[in-house]
Amino acid sequence: QVQLVESGGGSVQAGGSLRLSCSISGERDKVYCLAWFRQAPGKEREEVAGIRRDGRTNYAESVKGRFTISEDNAENTLYLEIDSLKPEDTAMYYCAAHAYRFLSCAATWLNFPYRGQGTQVTVSS
């Protein structure tokens, strides 16, 4: 099993920045992909960024250039740096992981069996 706990959300003004963290524990060596998803009220959950074991990253088109995913292996922590925040970035942000070696990191929520509880990001204009 893999346990994921997010932190770092909050309320910020548009144009500001946030860094979300996801603490990873358990069978970390099973994981091939770590990702961040978000879900805004009334919208479907979407993946915004992913990082594979080999370091390759992927981003949703809507966040490219503003979001940066990274991992600190020594600290067993996944990060999501969000710059130039917009009101439309308001959402619950979730950390997720899967252990499928041959599955893309750009995958739907259903393919990520390990999930955190989420951290809320609210951006005001």
mmCIF file of C-alpha atoms in Angstrom:
data_model
loop_
_atom_site.group_PDB
_atom_site.id
_atom_site.type_symbol
_atom_site.label_atom_id
_atom_site.label_comp_id
_atom_site.label_asym_id
_atom_site.label_seq_id
_atom_site.Cartn_x
_atom_site.Cartn_y
_atom_site.Cartn_z
ATOM 1 C CA GLN A 1 0.000 0.000 0.000
ATOM 2 C CA VAL A 2 0.976 3.602 -0.584
ATOM 3 C CA GLN A 3 -0.254 6.445 1.579
ATOM 4 C CA LEU A 4 -0.438 10.026 0.304
ATOM 5 C CA VAL A 5 -1.100 13.159 2.347
ATOM 6 C CA GLU A 6 -1.391 16.578 0.742
ATOM 7 C CA SER A 7 -0.697 19.961 2.296
ATOM 8 C CA GLY A 8 0.005 23.529 1.272
ATOM 9 C CA GLY A 9 -3.362 24.663 -0.047
ATOM 10 C CA GLY A 10 -4.911 27.970 0.936
ATOM 11 C CA SER A 11 -6.542 31.180 -0.200
ATOM 12 C CA VAL A 12 -4.473 33.469 -2.390
ATOM 13 C CA GLN A 13 -4.893 36.467 -4.655
ATOM 14 C CA ALA A 14 -4.759 36.067 -8.408
ATOM 15 C CA GLY A 15 -1.204 36.354 -9.656
ATOM 16 C CA GLY A 16 0.234 34.769 -6.549
ATOM 17 C CA SER A 17 2.009 31.448 -6.098
ATOM 18 C CA LEU A 18 1.586 28.322 -4.024
ATOM 19 C CA ARG A 19 3.544 25.161 -3.457
ATOM 20 C CA LEU A 20 1.552 22.051 -2.729
ATOM 21 C CA SER A 21 3.209 19.100 -1.034
ATOM 22 C CA CYS A 22 2.324 15.422 -0.951
ATOM 23 C CA SER A 23 3.972 13.231 1.634
ATOM 24 C CA ILE A 24 4.488 9.669 0.382
ATOM 25 C CA SER A 25 4.756 6.649 2.668
ATOM 26 C CA GLY A 26 4.422 2.909 2.404
ATOM 27 C CA GLU A 27 5.543 0.862 -0.589
ATOM 28 C CA ARG A 28 7.085 3.755 -2.506
ATOM 29 C CA ASP A 29 9.190 1.380 -4.628
ATOM 30 C CA LYS A 30 6.007 0.023 -6.233
ATOM 31 C CA VAL A 31 5.059 3.400 -7.707
ATOM 32 C CA TYR A 32 5.727 4.198 -11.373
ATOM 33 C CA CYS A 33 3.787 7.429 -11.605
ATOM 34 C CA LEU A 34 2.882 10.240 -9.253
ATOM 35 C CA ALA A 35 0.395 12.858 -10.327
ATOM 36 C CA TRP A 36 -1.636 15.859 -9.270
ATOM 37 C CA PHE A 37 -5.319 16.076 -10.091
ATOM 38 C CA ARG A 38 -7.800 18.836 -9.381
ATOM 39 C CA GLN A 39 -11.547 19.096 -9.215
ATOM 40 C CA ALA A 40 -13.410 22.385 -9.327
ATOM 41 C CA PRO A 41 -17.045 22.653 -8.205
ATOM 42 C CA GLY A 42 -19.341 21.295 -10.884
ATOM 43 C CA LYS A 43 -16.478 20.043 -13.029
ATOM 44 C CA GLU A 44 -14.848 16.704 -13.641
ATOM 45 C CA ARG A 45 -11.619 15.805 -11.956
ATOM 46 C CA GLU A 46 -8.646 16.385 -14.258
ATOM 47 C CA GLU A 47 -4.974 15.532 -14.131
ATOM 48 C CA VAL A 48 -2.819 18.635 -14.199
ATOM 49 C CA ALA A 49 0.653 17.101 -13.945
ATOM 50 C CA GLY A 50 2.424 13.782 -13.620
ATOM 51 C CA ILE A 51 5.961 12.521 -13.080
ATOM 52 C CA ARG A 52 7.257 9.060 -13.833
ATOM 53 C CA ARG A 53 9.878 7.108 -11.948
ATOM 54 C CA ASP A 54 12.426 8.038 -14.636
ATOM 55 C CA GLY A 55 11.718 11.724 -14.129
ATOM 56 C CA ARG A 56 9.668 12.370 -17.251
ATOM 57 C CA THR A 57 6.858 14.811 -16.675
ATOM 58 C CA ASN A 58 3.568 15.610 -18.347
ATOM 59 C CA TYR A 59 1.244 18.583 -17.983
ATOM 60 C CA ALA A 60 -2.273 19.492 -18.992
ATOM 61 C CA GLU A 61 -2.262 22.108 -21.751
ATOM 62 C CA SER A 62 -4.176 24.514 -19.539
ATOM 63 C CA VAL A 63 -1.388 24.676 -16.951
ATOM 64 C CA LYS A 64 1.790 24.410 -19.022
ATOM 65 C CA GLY A 65 4.230 27.158 -18.143
ATOM 66 C CA ARG A 66 2.596 27.878 -14.767
ATOM 67 C CA PHE A 67 2.661 24.509 -12.964
ATOM 68 C CA THR A 68 5.793 22.560 -12.121
ATOM 69 C CA ILE A 69 5.756 19.040 -10.692
ATOM 70 C CA SER A 70 8.800 17.714 -8.890
ATOM 71 C CA GLU A 71 9.787 15.071 -6.385
ATOM 72 C CA ASP A 72 12.270 15.049 -3.549
ATOM 73 C CA ASN A 73 13.197 11.398 -3.226
ATOM 74 C CA ALA A 74 15.176 11.934 -0.052
ATOM 75 C CA GLU A 75 12.159 13.517 1.624
ATOM 76 C CA ASN A 76 9.590 11.194 -0.037
ATOM 77 C CA THR A 77 7.637 14.259 -1.046
ATOM 78 C CA LEU A 78 5.917 15.257 -4.256
ATOM 79 C CA TYR A 79 5.501 18.955 -5.019
ATOM 80 C CA LEU A 80 3.387 21.099 -7.286
ATOM 81 C CA GLU A 81 4.557 24.663 -7.763
ATOM 82 C CA ILE A 82 1.779 26.892 -9.065
ATOM 83 C CA ASP A 83 2.659 30.328 -10.388
ATOM 84 C CA SER A 84 0.521 33.156 -11.770
ATOM 85 C CA LEU A 85 -2.565 31.756 -10.075
ATOM 86 C CA LYS A 86 -5.908 32.436 -11.730
ATOM 87 C CA PRO A 87 -9.424 32.266 -10.262
ATOM 88 C CA GLU A 88 -10.071 29.273 -12.527
ATOM 89 C CA ASP A 89 -7.340 27.380 -10.650
ATOM 90 C CA THR A 90 -9.697 27.252 -7.670
ATOM 91 C CA ALA A 91 -10.222 23.572 -6.920
ATOM 92 C CA MET A 92 -9.492 20.714 -4.593
ATOM 93 C CA TYR A 93 -6.067 19.353 -5.504
ATOM 94 C CA TYR A 94 -5.291 15.677 -5.077
ATOM 95 C CA CYS A 95 -2.095 13.690 -5.106
ATOM 96 C CA ALA A 96 -2.353 10.244 -6.696
ATOM 97 C CA ALA A 97 -0.136 7.332 -7.697
ATOM 98 C CA HIS A 98 -0.209 4.159 -9.734
ATOM 99 C CA ALA A 99 2.058 1.148 -9.933
ATOM 100 C CA TYR A 100 1.548 0.170 -13.580
ATOM 101 C CA ARG A 101 4.882 0.087 -15.341
ATOM 102 C CA PHE A 102 3.470 0.246 -18.877
ATOM 103 C CA LEU A 103 0.650 2.716 -18.229
ATOM 104 C CA SER A 104 1.142 6.334 -19.190
ATOM 105 C CA CYS A 105 1.378 8.888 -16.425
ATOM 106 C CA ALA A 106 -1.219 10.927 -18.344
ATOM 107 C CA ALA A 107 -4.134 8.759 -17.333
ATOM 108 C CA THR A 108 -7.579 9.095 -15.847
ATOM 109 C CA TRP A 109 -8.364 9.138 -12.140
ATOM 110 C CA LEU A 110 -9.668 5.587 -12.319
ATOM 111 C CA ASN A 111 -6.162 4.335 -13.115
ATOM 112 C CA PHE A 112 -4.691 5.750 -9.921
ATOM 113 C CA PRO A 113 -5.521 3.436 -7.010
ATOM 114 C CA TYR A 114 -3.492 5.391 -4.455
ATOM 115 C CA ARG A 115 -5.047 8.766 -3.610
ATOM 116 C CA GLY A 116 -4.777 11.489 -1.027
ATOM 117 C CA GLN A 117 -7.624 13.337 0.628
ATOM 118 C CA GLY A 118 -6.965 16.599 -1.140
ATOM 119 C CA THR A 119 -5.996 20.155 -0.289
ATOM 120 C CA GLN A 120 -8.145 23.153 -1.209
ATOM 121 C CA VAL A 121 -6.805 26.008 -3.331
ATOM 122 C CA THR A 122 -8.940 29.134 -3.598
ATOM 123 C CA VAL A 123 -7.885 32.027 -5.824
ATOM 124 C CA SER A 124 -9.614 35.385 -5.560
ATOM 125 C CA SER A 125 -9.540 38.072 -8.236
#
